[in-house]
Short mmCIF file of C-alpha atoms in Angstrom, two decimals:
data_model
loop_
_atom_site.label_atom_id
_atom_site.label_comp_id
_atom_site.label_asym_id
_atom_site.label_seq_id
_atom_site.Cartn_x
_atom_site.Cartn_y
_atom_site.Cartn_z
CA UNK H 1 -17.20 -135.60 37.29
CA UNK H 2 -19.22 -137.89 35.54
CA UNK H 3 -19.44 -137.79 31.08
CA UNK H 4 -22.41 -137.20 29.30
CA UNK H 5 -23.75 -139.86 27.86
CA UNK H 6 -25.82 -139.87 24.36
CA UNK H 7 -28.34 -142.66 23.92
CA UNK H 8 -30.66 -144.09 21.44
CA UNK H 9 -33.68 -144.84 22.23
CA UNK H 10 -36.32 -146.19 19.88
CA UNK H 11 -39.76 -145.45 20.01
CA UNK H 12 -42.02 -146.81 17.13
CA UNK H 13 -41.47 -148.24 13.54
CA UNK H 14 -39.87 -144.18 11.33
CA UNK H 15 -39.42 -142.96 15.50
CA UNK H 16 -36.00 -142.70 16.80
CA UNK H 17 -34.74 -139.71 18.81
CA UNK H 18 -32.01 -138.63 20.28
CA UNK H 19 -31.21 -138.84 24.28
CA UNK H 20 -28.25 -137.25 25.60
CA UNK H 21 -28.01 -137.27 30.34
CA UNK H 22 -25.98 -134.80 31.14
CA UNK H 23 -24.77 -136.22 34.15
CA UNK H 24 -23.66 -139.54 33.08
CA UNK H 25 -25.39 -143.06 33.67
CA UNK H 26 -28.82 -142.76 35.49
CA UNK H 27 -27.57 -145.38 39.04
CA UNK H 28 -30.87 -147.85 37.75
CA UNK H 29 -32.66 -149.05 34.87
CA UNK H 30 -35.59 -148.16 37.07
CA UNK H 31 -33.94 -143.52 36.66
CA UNK H 32 -33.50 -144.15 32.73
CA UNK H 33 -37.15 -145.45 32.52
CA UNK H 34 -37.81 -142.59 34.11
CA UNK H 35 -35.89 -139.65 32.35
CA UNK H 36 -37.01 -141.35 28.52
CA UNK H 37 -41.06 -141.05 29.85
CA UNK H 38 -40.20 -137.47 31.34
CA UNK H 39 -38.44 -136.32 28.13
CA UNK H 40 -40.21 -138.10 24.80
CA UNK H 41 -43.75 -138.03 26.93
CA UNK H 42 -44.26 -141.92 27.36
CA UNK H 43 -47.11 -142.89 29.80
CA UNK H 44 -47.63 -146.34 28.79
CA UNK H 45 -45.59 -149.44 31.02
CA UNK H 46 -43.00 -150.25 28.71
CA UNK H 47 -39.35 -152.61 29.64
CA UNK H 48 -35.88 -151.83 27.85
CA UNK H 49 -34.20 -153.56 25.43
CA UNK H 50 -30.78 -153.08 24.03
CA UNK H 51 -28.86 -154.48 20.59
CA UNK H 52 -26.65 -157.24 22.32
CA UNK H 53 -22.80 -157.55 20.42
CA UNK H 54 -23.29 -161.36 21.47
CA UNK H 55 -25.90 -162.17 20.18
CA UNK H 56 -24.83 -160.05 15.88
CA UNK H 57 -25.94 -156.94 18.08
CA UNK H 58 -30.19 -158.16 18.35
CA UNK H 59 -32.18 -156.96 20.91
CA UNK H 60 -32.08 -158.27 23.84
CA UNK H 61 -33.87 -157.46 27.33
CA UNK H 62 -31.91 -155.34 29.55
CA UNK H 63 -32.25 -156.22 33.25
CA UNK H 64 -28.44 -153.99 33.95
CA UNK H 65 -27.87 -150.71 33.50
CA UNK H 66 -23.87 -151.79 33.24
CA UNK H 67 -24.59 -152.98 29.73
CA UNK H 68 -25.30 -149.71 28.46
CA UNK H 69 -22.29 -147.41 26.93
CA UNK H 70 -21.62 -144.47 25.28
CA UNK H 71 -23.48 -144.14 21.68
CA UNK H 72 -26.06 -147.96 22.77
CA UNK H 73 -29.42 -148.20 20.90
CA UNK H 74 -32.19 -149.02 23.10
CA UNK H 75 -35.14 -150.62 22.45
CA UNK H 76 -38.62 -149.74 23.94
CA UNK H 77 -41.66 -152.26 23.55
CA UNK H 78 -45.22 -151.44 25.46
CA UNK H 79 -46.52 -153.39 27.72
CA UNK H 80 -50.52 -154.47 28.52
CA UNK H 81 -52.52 -155.54 31.77
CA UNK H 82 -50.41 -158.77 30.28
CA UNK H 83 -47.72 -158.09 29.40
CA UNK H 84 -46.54 -157.12 32.15
CA UNK H 85 -48.21 -159.29 34.83
CA UNK H 86 -45.92 -162.53 32.50
CA UNK H 87 -42.73 -160.36 32.50
CA UNK H 88 -42.44 -159.43 35.63
CA UNK H 89 -42.60 -162.51 37.30
CA UNK H 90 -38.48 -162.76 34.84
CA UNK H 91 -36.05 -161.22 36.15
CA UNK H 92 -36.46 -157.27 33.48
CA UNK H 93 -37.46 -154.16 34.27
CA UNK H 94 -40.93 -152.37 33.98
CA UNK H 95 -40.62 -148.98 34.17
CA UNK H 96 -44.01 -147.95 35.63
CA UNK H 97 -45.84 -144.99 33.94
CA UNK H 98 -45.47 -141.38 35.38
CA UNK H 99 -47.95 -138.45 33.88
CA UNK H 100 -47.11 -136.83 30.74
CA UNK H 101 -49.22 -133.92 28.94
CA UNK H 102 -48.66 -136.02 25.43
CA UNK H 103 -50.79 -138.64 23.76
CA UNK H 104 -48.50 -142.18 23.59
CA UNK H 105 -46.04 -143.24 20.96
CA UNK H 106 -47.41 -146.61 19.50
CA UNK H 107 -45.65 -149.22 17.84
CA UNK H 108 -46.65 -151.12 14.68
CA UNK H 109 -43.95 -154.34 15.83
CA UNK H 110 -45.71 -157.61 17.10
CA UNK H 111 -44.15 -156.94 20.23
CA UNK H 112 -46.89 -153.96 20.91
CA UNK H 113 -49.93 -154.37 18.66
CA UNK H 114 -52.31 -154.93 21.79
CA UNK H 115 -50.92 -151.88 23.74
CA UNK H 116 -54.01 -149.51 25.19
CA UNK H 117 -52.65 -145.17 26.04
CA UNK H 118 -53.38 -144.71 29.56
CA UNK H 119 -54.76 -141.94 30.05
CA UNK H 120 -53.30 -139.11 32.79
CA UNK H 121 -54.71 -138.80 35.77
CA UNK H 122 -55.27 -135.03 37.68
CA UNK H 123 -55.08 -133.05 35.17
CA UNK H 124 -58.31 -131.48 32.68
CA UNK H 125 -60.64 -133.46 29.70
CA UNK H 126 -59.63 -129.89 28.13
CA UNK H 127 -55.76 -129.91 28.11
CA UNK H 128 -53.99 -129.94 24.99
CA UNK H 129 -51.89 -132.36 23.66
CA UNK H 130 -49.15 -130.23 21.25
CA UNK H 131 -47.94 -127.18 19.85
CA UNK H 132 -49.59 -125.14 16.72
CA UNK H 133 -48.91 -127.57 13.86
CA UNK H 134 -46.52 -126.14 11.06
CA UNK H 135 -48.71 -126.72 8.91
CA UNK H 136 -52.36 -126.67 9.71
CA UNK H 137 -54.27 -129.35 8.64
CA UNK H 138 -57.47 -128.80 7.21
CA UNK H 139 -60.64 -131.19 9.21
CA UNK H 140 -63.15 -132.89 7.19
CA UNK H 141 -66.77 -131.06 6.75
CA UNK H 142 -70.06 -132.46 6.85
CA UNK H 143 -71.13 -134.94 4.33
CA UNK H 144 -73.79 -132.41 1.99
CA UNK H 145 -70.69 -129.42 2.97
CA UNK H 146 -68.20 -131.26 1.38
CA UNK H 147 -70.34 -132.42 -1.41
CA UNK H 148 -70.42 -128.24 -2.25
CA UNK H 149 -66.98 -128.02 -1.63
CA UNK H 150 -66.29 -130.71 -4.26
CA UNK H 151 -68.00 -129.75 -6.95
CA UNK H 152 -66.98 -126.09 -7.01
CA UNK H 153 -63.71 -126.69 -7.49
CA UNK H 154 -64.17 -129.18 -10.51
CA UNK H 155 -65.88 -125.71 -11.64
CA UNK H 156 -63.13 -124.13 -11.03
CA UNK H 157 -60.51 -126.85 -12.12
CA UNK H 158 -62.63 -126.42 -15.55
CA UNK H 159 -63.53 -122.65 -16.16
CA UNK H 160 -61.74 -121.04 -13.28
CA UNK H 161 -65.93 -120.29 -11.56
CA UNK H 162 -65.28 -119.06 -7.59
CA UNK H 163 -67.23 -120.21 -5.33
CA UNK H 164 -69.59 -117.24 -3.45
CA UNK H 165 -70.45 -119.69 -0.13
CA UNK H 166 -74.43 -119.20 1.64
CA UNK H 167 -74.02 -117.92 4.87
CA UNK H 168 -74.96 -121.45 5.88
CA UNK H 169 -72.00 -122.83 4.17
CA UNK H 170 -69.04 -119.84 5.77
CA UNK H 171 -70.81 -119.96 8.79
CA UNK H 172 -70.50 -124.51 9.12
CA UNK H 173 -67.36 -123.88 8.04
CA UNK H 174 -66.14 -120.63 9.93
CA UNK H 175 -67.51 -123.22 13.13
CA UNK H 176 -65.72 -126.74 12.52
CA UNK H 177 -61.96 -123.89 11.81
CA UNK H 178 -62.72 -122.80 14.92
CA UNK H 179 -63.56 -125.91 16.34
CA UNK H 180 -59.66 -126.54 15.13
CA UNK H 181 -58.21 -123.50 15.90
CA UNK H 182 -59.16 -124.10 20.07
CA UNK H 183 -57.12 -127.56 19.79
CA UNK H 184 -54.21 -125.38 20.20
CA UNK H 185 -55.33 -121.73 21.04
CA UNK H 186 -58.30 -119.76 22.30
CA UNK H 187 -55.96 -116.80 21.00
CA UNK H 188 -53.95 -117.98 17.46
CA UNK H 189 -52.05 -114.38 16.58
CA UNK H 190 -52.85 -112.82 13.70
CA UNK H 191 -50.28 -114.83 11.69
CA UNK H 192 -51.87 -118.20 12.73
CA UNK H 193 -54.84 -117.28 10.97
CA UNK H 194 -53.02 -116.48 7.92
CA UNK H 195 -52.01 -119.17 7.86
CA UNK H 196 -55.69 -121.15 8.32
CA UNK H 197 -56.67 -119.27 5.18
CA UNK H 198 -53.87 -120.34 3.62
CA UNK H 199 -55.05 -124.01 4.22
CA UNK H 200 -58.25 -123.80 3.06
CA UNK H 201 -57.83 -121.57 -0.12
CA UNK H 202 -55.62 -123.54 -0.36
CA UNK H 203 -56.71 -126.71 -0.15
CA UNK H 204 -60.17 -125.66 -1.99
CA UNK H 205 -59.30 -123.34 -4.25
CA UNK H 206 -63.39 -122.58 -4.78
CA UNK H 207 -62.58 -120.07 -2.00
CA UNK H 208 -60.70 -118.14 -2.85
CA UNK H 209 -61.40 -114.13 -3.03
CA UNK H 210 -60.86 -112.33 -6.60
CA UNK H 211 -60.75 -109.33 -4.75
CA UNK H 212 -58.40 -110.35 -1.63
CA UNK H 213 -54.57 -109.19 -2.30
CA UNK H 214 -53.64 -113.18 -1.24
CA UNK H 215 -56.95 -114.38 -1.99
CA UNK H 216 -57.76 -115.72 1.62
CA UNK H 217 -58.02 -112.07 3.77
CA UNK H 218 -61.48 -112.36 3.53
CA UNK H 219 -61.59 -115.22 5.43
CA UNK H 220 -58.77 -114.71 7.94
CA UNK H 221 -60.96 -111.27 8.95
CA UNK H 222 -64.08 -113.72 9.02
CA UNK H 223 -61.96 -115.94 11.15
CA UNK H 224 -61.08 -113.27 13.66
CA UNK H 225 -64.85 -112.25 13.70
CA UNK H 226 -66.02 -115.68 14.32
CA UNK H 227 -62.70 -116.86 16.87
CA UNK H 228 -64.03 -114.54 18.28
CA UNK H 229 -67.15 -114.88 19.15
CA UNK H 230 -66.50 -118.25 20.20
CA UNK H 231 -64.68 -116.95 23.01
CA UNK H 232 -67.64 -114.60 24.15
CA UNK H 233 -69.28 -118.20 24.34
CA UNK H 234 -66.12 -119.66 25.87
CA UNK H 235 -66.44 -117.28 28.37
CA UNK H 236 -70.16 -118.19 30.42
CA UNK H 237 -68.84 -121.60 30.07
CA UNK H 238 -66.74 -120.54 32.60
CA UNK H 239 -63.42 -121.66 30.10
CA UNK H 240 -60.02 -120.32 32.37
CA UNK H 241 -58.46 -119.68 30.17
CA UNK H 242 -60.38 -116.95 28.52
CA UNK H 243 -62.72 -115.73 31.76
CA UNK H 244 -58.98 -114.46 33.42
CA UNK H 245 -58.53 -111.20 31.47
CA UNK H 246 -63.13 -110.92 32.06
CA UNK H 247 -63.59 -107.42 33.22
CA UNK H 248 -64.44 -108.20 36.85
CA UNK H 249 -60.44 -109.86 36.69
CA UNK H 250 -58.42 -107.30 35.70
CA UNK H 251 -57.86 -103.83 37.91
CA UNK H 252 -58.79 -101.09 38.63
CA UNK H 253 -57.25 -98.81 36.98
CA UNK H 254 -56.77 -100.91 33.75
CA UNK H 255 -60.35 -102.25 33.43
CA UNK H 256 -60.57 -101.83 29.55
CA UNK H 257 -60.86 -105.07 27.50
CA UNK H 258 -57.95 -104.92 24.96
CA UNK H 259 -55.05 -103.72 28.28
CA UNK H 260 -53.59 -106.35 29.91
CA UNK H 261 -54.42 -109.51 28.30
CA UNK H 262 -52.85 -112.34 29.36
CA UNK H 263 -52.49 -115.16 26.80
CA UNK H 264 -49.97 -117.85 25.21
CA UNK H 265 -47.11 -115.47 24.02
CA UNK H 266 -44.21 -117.71 24.16
CA UNK H 267 -46.31 -120.62 22.72
CA UNK H 268 -47.10 -122.16 26.13
CA UNK H 269 -50.29 -125.05 24.85
CA UNK H 270 -51.21 -125.24 28.01
CA UNK H 271 -51.36 -121.51 30.14
CA UNK H 272 -54.63 -121.52 32.17
CA UNK H 273 -56.01 -124.76 31.76
CA UNK H 274 -58.76 -126.42 33.57
CA UNK H 275 -59.39 -127.66 36.72
CA UNK H 276 -59.31 -131.45 36.69
CA UNK H 277 -63.36 -133.18 36.03
CA UNK H 278 -65.41 -132.73 39.16
CA UNK H 279 -61.97 -130.15 41.64
CA UNK H 280 -62.77 -127.80 43.45
CA UNK H 281 -60.69 -124.71 44.24
CA UNK H 282 -60.98 -125.82 47.69
CA UNK H 283 -60.33 -129.34 47.36
CA UNK H 284 -56.84 -128.49 45.15
CA UNK H 285 -56.28 -126.35 48.27
CA UNK H 286 -56.37 -129.16 50.96
CA UNK H 287 -54.75 -131.09 47.96
CA UNK H 288 -51.49 -128.16 48.38
CA UNK H 289 -51.45 -128.52 51.30
CA UNK H 290 -50.82 -132.23 52.01
CA UNK H 291 -47.84 -131.59 49.20
CA UNK H 292 -46.33 -129.04 51.74
CA UNK H 293 -45.65 -132.78 54.40
CA UNK H 294 -45.52 -135.12 51.18
CA UNK H 295 -41.98 -133.04 50.21
CA UNK H 296 -40.92 -133.10 52.90
CA UNK H 297 -40.48 -137.02 52.92
CA UNK H 298 -37.48 -139.32 51.46
CA UNK H 299 -38.18 -141.31 48.08
CA UNK H 300 -41.71 -139.69 47.42
CA UNK H 301 -41.21 -138.17 44.02
CA UNK H 302 -44.10 -141.17 43.04
CA UNK H 303 -46.15 -138.99 45.03
CA UNK H 304 -45.12 -135.56 44.83
CA UNK H 305 -45.48 -136.20 41.13
CA UNK H 306 -48.75 -137.17 40.80
CA UNK H 307 -50.20 -133.89 43.35
CA UNK H 308 -48.03 -131.80 41.36
CA UNK H 309 -50.31 -132.95 38.35
CA UNK H 310 -53.00 -132.44 39.95
CA UNK H 311 -52.93 -129.24 41.16
CA UNK H 312 -51.37 -128.05 37.47
CA UNK H 313 -54.30 -126.20 37.51
CA UNK H 314 -54.49 -124.02 40.38
CA UNK H 315 -50.75 -123.51 40.86
CA UNK H 316 -51.08 -122.20 37.07
CA UNK H 317 -53.90 -120.09 37.37
CA UNK H 318 -52.50 -119.05 41.27
CA UNK H 319 -49.53 -117.59 39.40
CA UNK H 320 -51.52 -115.83 36.50
CA UNK H 321 -54.19 -114.05 37.88
CA UNK H 322 -52.71 -113.48 41.62
CA UNK H 323 -49.25 -112.37 40.12
CA UNK H 324 -48.00 -113.65 43.53
CA UNK H 325 -44.20 -112.66 44.94
CA UNK H 326 -41.76 -115.08 43.81
CA UNK H 327 -41.06 -115.95 47.93
CA UNK H 328 -44.11 -116.40 48.56
CA UNK H 329 -45.25 -118.67 46.24
CA UNK H 330 -41.07 -120.96 46.50
CA UNK H 331 -42.82 -121.10 50.10
CA UNK H 332 -46.96 -122.63 48.37
CA UNK H 333 -44.48 -124.70 46.57
CA UNK H 334 -41.38 -125.73 47.91
CA UNK H 335 -42.23 -128.44 44.93
CA UNK H 336 -41.50 -127.22 41.79
CA UNK H 337 -38.55 -125.57 43.33
CA UNK H 338 -36.31 -128.51 41.48
CA UNK H 339 -34.82 -129.70 38.95
CA UNK H 340 -37.42 -132.86 38.05
CA UNK H 341 -40.34 -130.77 38.87
CA UNK H 342 -39.32 -127.59 36.65
CA UNK H 343 -39.04 -130.27 33.72
CA UNK H 344 -42.02 -131.80 34.02
CA UNK H 345 -43.86 -128.33 34.04
CA UNK H 346 -42.63 -126.50 31.57
CA UNK H 347 -43.41 -130.15 29.83
CA UNK H 348 -46.75 -129.25 31.87
CA UNK H 349 -47.44 -125.59 29.63
CA UNK H 350 -45.05 -126.10 26.48
CA UNK H 351 -45.45 -130.56 25.86
CA UNK H 352 -41.87 -129.93 25.17
CA UNK H 353 -39.64 -131.83 27.72
CA UNK H 354 -36.90 -128.87 28.72
CA UNK H 355 -33.18 -130.72 29.48
CA UNK H 356 -33.37 -133.42 26.77
CA UNK H 357 -34.46 -130.59 23.97
CA UNK H 358 -31.93 -127.91 26.11
CA UNK H 359 -28.94 -129.56 25.66
CA UNK H 360 -29.81 -132.17 22.48
CA UNK H 361 -30.23 -128.75 20.27
CA UNK H 362 -27.59 -126.46 21.69
CA UNK H 363 -24.61 -129.16 21.66
CA UNK H 364 -26.76 -129.55 18.13
CA UNK H 365 -25.16 -126.82 17.28
CA UNK H 366 -22.64 -125.80 18.63
CA UNK H 367 -19.74 -126.72 16.17
CA UNK H 368 -20.89 -124.23 13.52
CA UNK H 369 -21.36 -121.33 17.19
CA UNK H 370 -17.75 -122.27 16.76
CA UNK H 371 -16.34 -121.34 14.64
CA UNK H 372 -19.61 -117.65 13.70
CA UNK H 373 -17.91 -116.74 17.71
CA UNK H 374 -14.24 -117.48 16.45
CA UNK H 375 -14.45 -115.71 13.61
CA UNK H 376 -15.81 -112.62 15.49
CA UNK H 377 -13.77 -109.22 15.29
CA UNK H 378 -14.12 -106.27 17.51
CA UNK H 379 -14.62 -105.22 20.81
CA UNK H 380 -17.31 -108.91 20.38
CA UNK H 381 -15.25 -111.19 19.48
CA UNK H 382 -11.72 -110.28 21.29
CA UNK H 383 -14.30 -111.24 24.07
CA UNK H 384 -16.18 -114.34 23.03
CA UNK H 385 -12.48 -115.36 22.75
CA UNK H 386 -12.24 -114.29 26.22
CA UNK H 387 -14.13 -116.71 27.49
CA UNK H 388 -13.34 -119.64 25.45
CA UNK H 389 -10.15 -118.93 27.17
CA UNK H 390 -11.33 -121.50 29.71
CA UNK H 391 -12.11 -124.38 27.29
CA UNK H 392 -8.18 -124.81 26.30
CA UNK H 393 -7.16 -125.87 30.08
CA UNK H 394 -11.45 -127.97 30.41
CA UNK H 395 -12.58 -128.81 27.94
CA UNK H 396 -14.98 -130.88 29.34
CA UNK H 397 -19.32 -130.48 28.29
CA UNK H 398 -20.48 -128.76 31.40
CA UNK H 399 -17.07 -126.30 30.18
CA UNK H 400 -18.07 -126.10 26.70
CA UNK H 401 -21.60 -125.81 27.14
CA UNK H 402 -21.09 -122.51 29.46
CA UNK H 403 -18.57 -120.87 27.11
CA UNK H 404 -21.65 -121.39 24.53
CA UNK H 405 -23.82 -119.20 26.37
CA UNK H 406 -21.59 -117.32 27.83
CA UNK H 407 -20.76 -116.20 24.01
CA UNK H 408 -23.65 -116.11 22.49
CA UNK H 409 -24.49 -112.98 25.24
CA UNK H 410 -21.73 -111.47 23.97
CA UNK H 411 -22.47 -111.82 19.82
CA UNK H 412 -26.21 -111.07 21.19
CA UNK H 413 -24.36 -107.34 22.46
CA UNK H 414 -26.05 -108.44 25.27
CA UNK H 415 -23.77 -108.41 28.46
CA UNK H 416 -23.17 -112.68 29.68
CA UNK H 417 -22.48 -111.18 33.18
CA UNK H 418 -26.45 -110.82 33.27
CA UNK H 419 -27.53 -113.68 32.77
CA UNK H 420 -24.22 -115.81 34.57
CA UNK H 421 -23.18 -113.19 37.69
CA UNK H 422 -19.59 -115.24 39.17
CA UNK H 423 -19.08 -114.47 43.38
CA UNK H 424 -16.17 -115.34 45.49
CA UNK H 425 -17.60 -116.69 48.58
CA UNK H 426 -18.03 -113.50 50.96
CA UNK H 427 -20.09 -111.46 52.58
CA UNK H 428 -20.32 -108.51 50.95
CA UNK H 429 -21.89 -110.92 48.17
CA UNK H 430 -25.31 -110.97 49.76
CA UNK H 431 -26.17 -107.92 49.36
CA UNK H 432 -25.87 -107.69 45.38
CA UNK H 433 -28.17 -110.72 45.11
CA UNK H 434 -30.54 -109.73 46.96
CA UNK H 435 -30.90 -107.06 44.77
CA UNK H 436 -30.63 -110.26 41.42
CA UNK H 437 -33.46 -109.86 39.35
CA UNK H 438 -33.20 -112.85 37.67
CA UNK H 439 -29.88 -114.39 36.58
CA UNK H 440 -27.39 -117.84 37.67
CA UNK H 441 -25.47 -116.77 39.87
CA UNK H 442 -21.85 -118.50 40.74
CA UNK H 443 -19.93 -118.40 43.76
CA UNK H 444 -15.96 -119.63 43.43
CA UNK H 445 -13.43 -119.83 46.23
CA UNK H 446 -10.75 -116.85 46.13
CA UNK H 447 -8.14 -117.88 43.71
CA UNK H 448 -10.01 -121.22 42.12
CA UNK H 449 -8.70 -122.11 38.05
CA UNK H 450 -11.25 -122.37 35.91
CA UNK H 451 -11.04 -125.74 35.47
CA UNK H 452 -12.05 -126.20 39.57
CA UNK H 453 -15.29 -126.87 40.43
CA UNK H 454 -17.75 -124.31 41.69
CA UNK H 455 -18.84 -124.29 45.61
CA UNK H 456 -21.99 -123.58 43.96
CA UNK H 457 -24.18 -122.41 40.99
CA UNK H 458 -28.01 -121.63 41.71
CA UNK H 459 -31.66 -119.49 40.37
CA UNK H 460 -31.94 -115.57 41.53
CA UNK H 461 -35.22 -114.50 41.05
CA UNK H 462 -36.35 -110.49 42.20
CA UNK H 463 -33.59 -111.52 45.31
CA UNK H 464 -34.75 -114.90 46.24
CA UNK H 465 -32.59 -117.91 45.45
CA UNK H 466 -34.80 -120.30 43.95
CA UNK H 467 -32.50 -122.79 43.19
CA UNK H 468 -29.05 -123.92 44.56
CA UNK H 469 -26.39 -127.12 44.09
CA UNK H 470 -26.87 -126.58 40.39
CA UNK H 471 -24.68 -129.95 39.31
CA UNK H 472 -23.28 -126.81 35.48
CA UNK H 473 -23.99 -123.12 34.78
CA UNK H 474 -25.24 -124.97 31.39
CA UNK H 475 -28.09 -126.49 33.13
CA UNK H 476 -29.30 -123.82 36.23
CA UNK H 477 -28.87 -121.62 32.21
CA UNK H 478 -31.91 -123.94 31.11
CA UNK H 479 -33.68 -124.03 34.39
CA UNK H 480 -34.03 -120.71 34.79
CA UNK H 481 -35.96 -120.28 31.46
CA UNK H 482 -37.54 -123.57 32.20
CA UNK H 483 -39.04 -120.95 35.76
CA UNK H 484 -39.72 -118.31 33.22
CA UNK H 485 -42.22 -120.60 31.93
CA UNK H 486 -43.82 -121.93 35.77
CA UNK H 487 -43.91 -118.97 36.95
CA UNK H 488 -44.98 -116.78 33.10
CA UNK H 489 -41.90 -114.45 33.93
CA UNK H 490 -41.43 -112.01 31.49
CA UNK H 491 -37.79 -112.11 29.49
CA UNK H 492 -35.42 -110.44 30.82
CA UNK H 493 -34.99 -106.83 28.92
CA UNK H 494 -30.70 -106.85 29.24
CA UNK H 495 -31.12 -110.35 27.93
CA UNK H 496 -34.43 -110.20 25.39
CA UNK H 497 -32.32 -111.91 22.54
CA UNK H 498 -30.56 -114.38 24.27
CA UNK H 499 -34.19 -115.82 26.09
CA UNK H 500 -35.70 -115.72 22.66
CA UNK H 501 -32.13 -117.25 21.09
CA UNK H 502 -32.82 -120.04 23.22
CA UNK H 503 -36.34 -120.04 22.40
CA UNK H 504 -36.96 -119.98 18.90
CA UNK H 505 -33.53 -122.01 17.68
CA UNK H 506 -32.55 -124.34 20.30
CA UNK H 507 -36.08 -124.96 22.28
CA UNK H 508 -37.87 -124.65 18.82
CA UNK H 509 -41.06 -122.81 20.47
CA UNK H 510 -42.30 -120.60 17.75
CA UNK H 511 -39.52 -120.05 15.60
CA UNK H 512 -40.95 -119.33 12.67
CA UNK H 513 -41.66 -115.95 13.78
CA UNK H 514 -37.92 -114.80 14.83
CA UNK H 515 -36.13 -110.59 15.25
CA UNK H 516 -34.31 -109.94 12.94
CA UNK H 517 -31.03 -110.68 15.75
CA UNK H 518 -32.48 -114.20 15.90
CA UNK H 519 -33.03 -114.82 12.39
CA UNK H 520 -29.95 -113.52 11.54
CA UNK H 521 -28.05 -115.43 13.92
CA UNK H 522 -30.00 -118.81 12.57
CA UNK H 523 -30.01 -118.30 8.39
CA UNK H 524 -25.53 -117.91 10.14
CA UNK H 525 -26.70 -121.67 11.96
CA UNK H 526 -27.82 -123.15 9.09
CA UNK H 527 -25.33 -121.81 6.35
#
């Protein structure tokens, strides 16, 4: 079994990132480029350079995949059309662009001064590019409003005089703040609005409210009503993310405004996007039908990826509005149920790469987690030590990750067998698998040792084998997490703490709001 490869990727000045390839080195430079694009959201053409020891570790163009070793440093050099034409005449390898919902990275080196961002095809102009910021930035207001605030801030600093904004000024401030919020969310949470209000009074202290317990509670309430008005306007304009919650689109027994509100709950950035410009339901349905034949062809990844990107909004609205059965949805969208496409779909939804983020963060926390698990007493401690025995018999990265994930369930007082179900290769297990709501299954030969490779690893949802033939239990767990986002599923109640930790601590999605169990674990990991 191939050992994982760790690479340091330089994307630009002051921007170096860690890339872990669980399956080891790629078969070609093109596949490595594809992995870099998928993991880090690069859109532009680029070539790779590596540090050549024959020249004092200076960067040299990469022309052979054999030049790359574990812990090597690779540099991404972006190309424009002129550079691309001249470079392809040499022996080097360029990496063609693929879609990503994130913006292009740029470098200030001489190689990249004249690069241009590459726009993504098939995406809606309203597609969001990033998650809610850790620190909200107050936007610039009109020149007149900035003059009023500047003067009022000076008076506040000099004599503590608060500004009572006029209706016109307050309306403008709320309008601009709402425009900035919409860039990230249509349905901001109470905590999000509080962050915006606090950022406003911090930048403009003259707006602090004297009668408020935190100086900005009134601003938060005003923003709440403002966002409700904005959503009403967007509904009239046909915004899919808001229109999905209109009363006419709800079931008869839930036809109340406050019931069954469909909105991002797990830091989804593109929860229910608009159709691409010029596309309709009929045109995208034709693309879906064409995709059914394209997915049957060999070596057709580029076309499949392009069509999957083009139909993303159509597929997403089908998932959210129709809530189809898994078996039916898989028959309509078979291209989604592969490792690469789940990774890409997760990236489209959250703007965060799935597999690279999952494994890099899991490996980062592994040493500390093992210390916590080994120090646990009682029944849970005995269970975790029994799970960890597999590492002493087969100390590979795949075994270690699987044991960490199973032990994490036990540490959070949840049943690890609900996450990973092991079966022997007998027909008697077929019925049990068909009754599984959600989980990873592992089929072992009878009498197999811990170091023996399982006969099959896959993912079950609603009794349907949505993925089979996976490389490891850890990859299966990561893909199960990704499918929960892709299919807009709820976390299974018996594993809700485990998936919360995977989402908020490992994947760093909405990590500011943790349950008591997750917060306790995070404190231990940081301690």
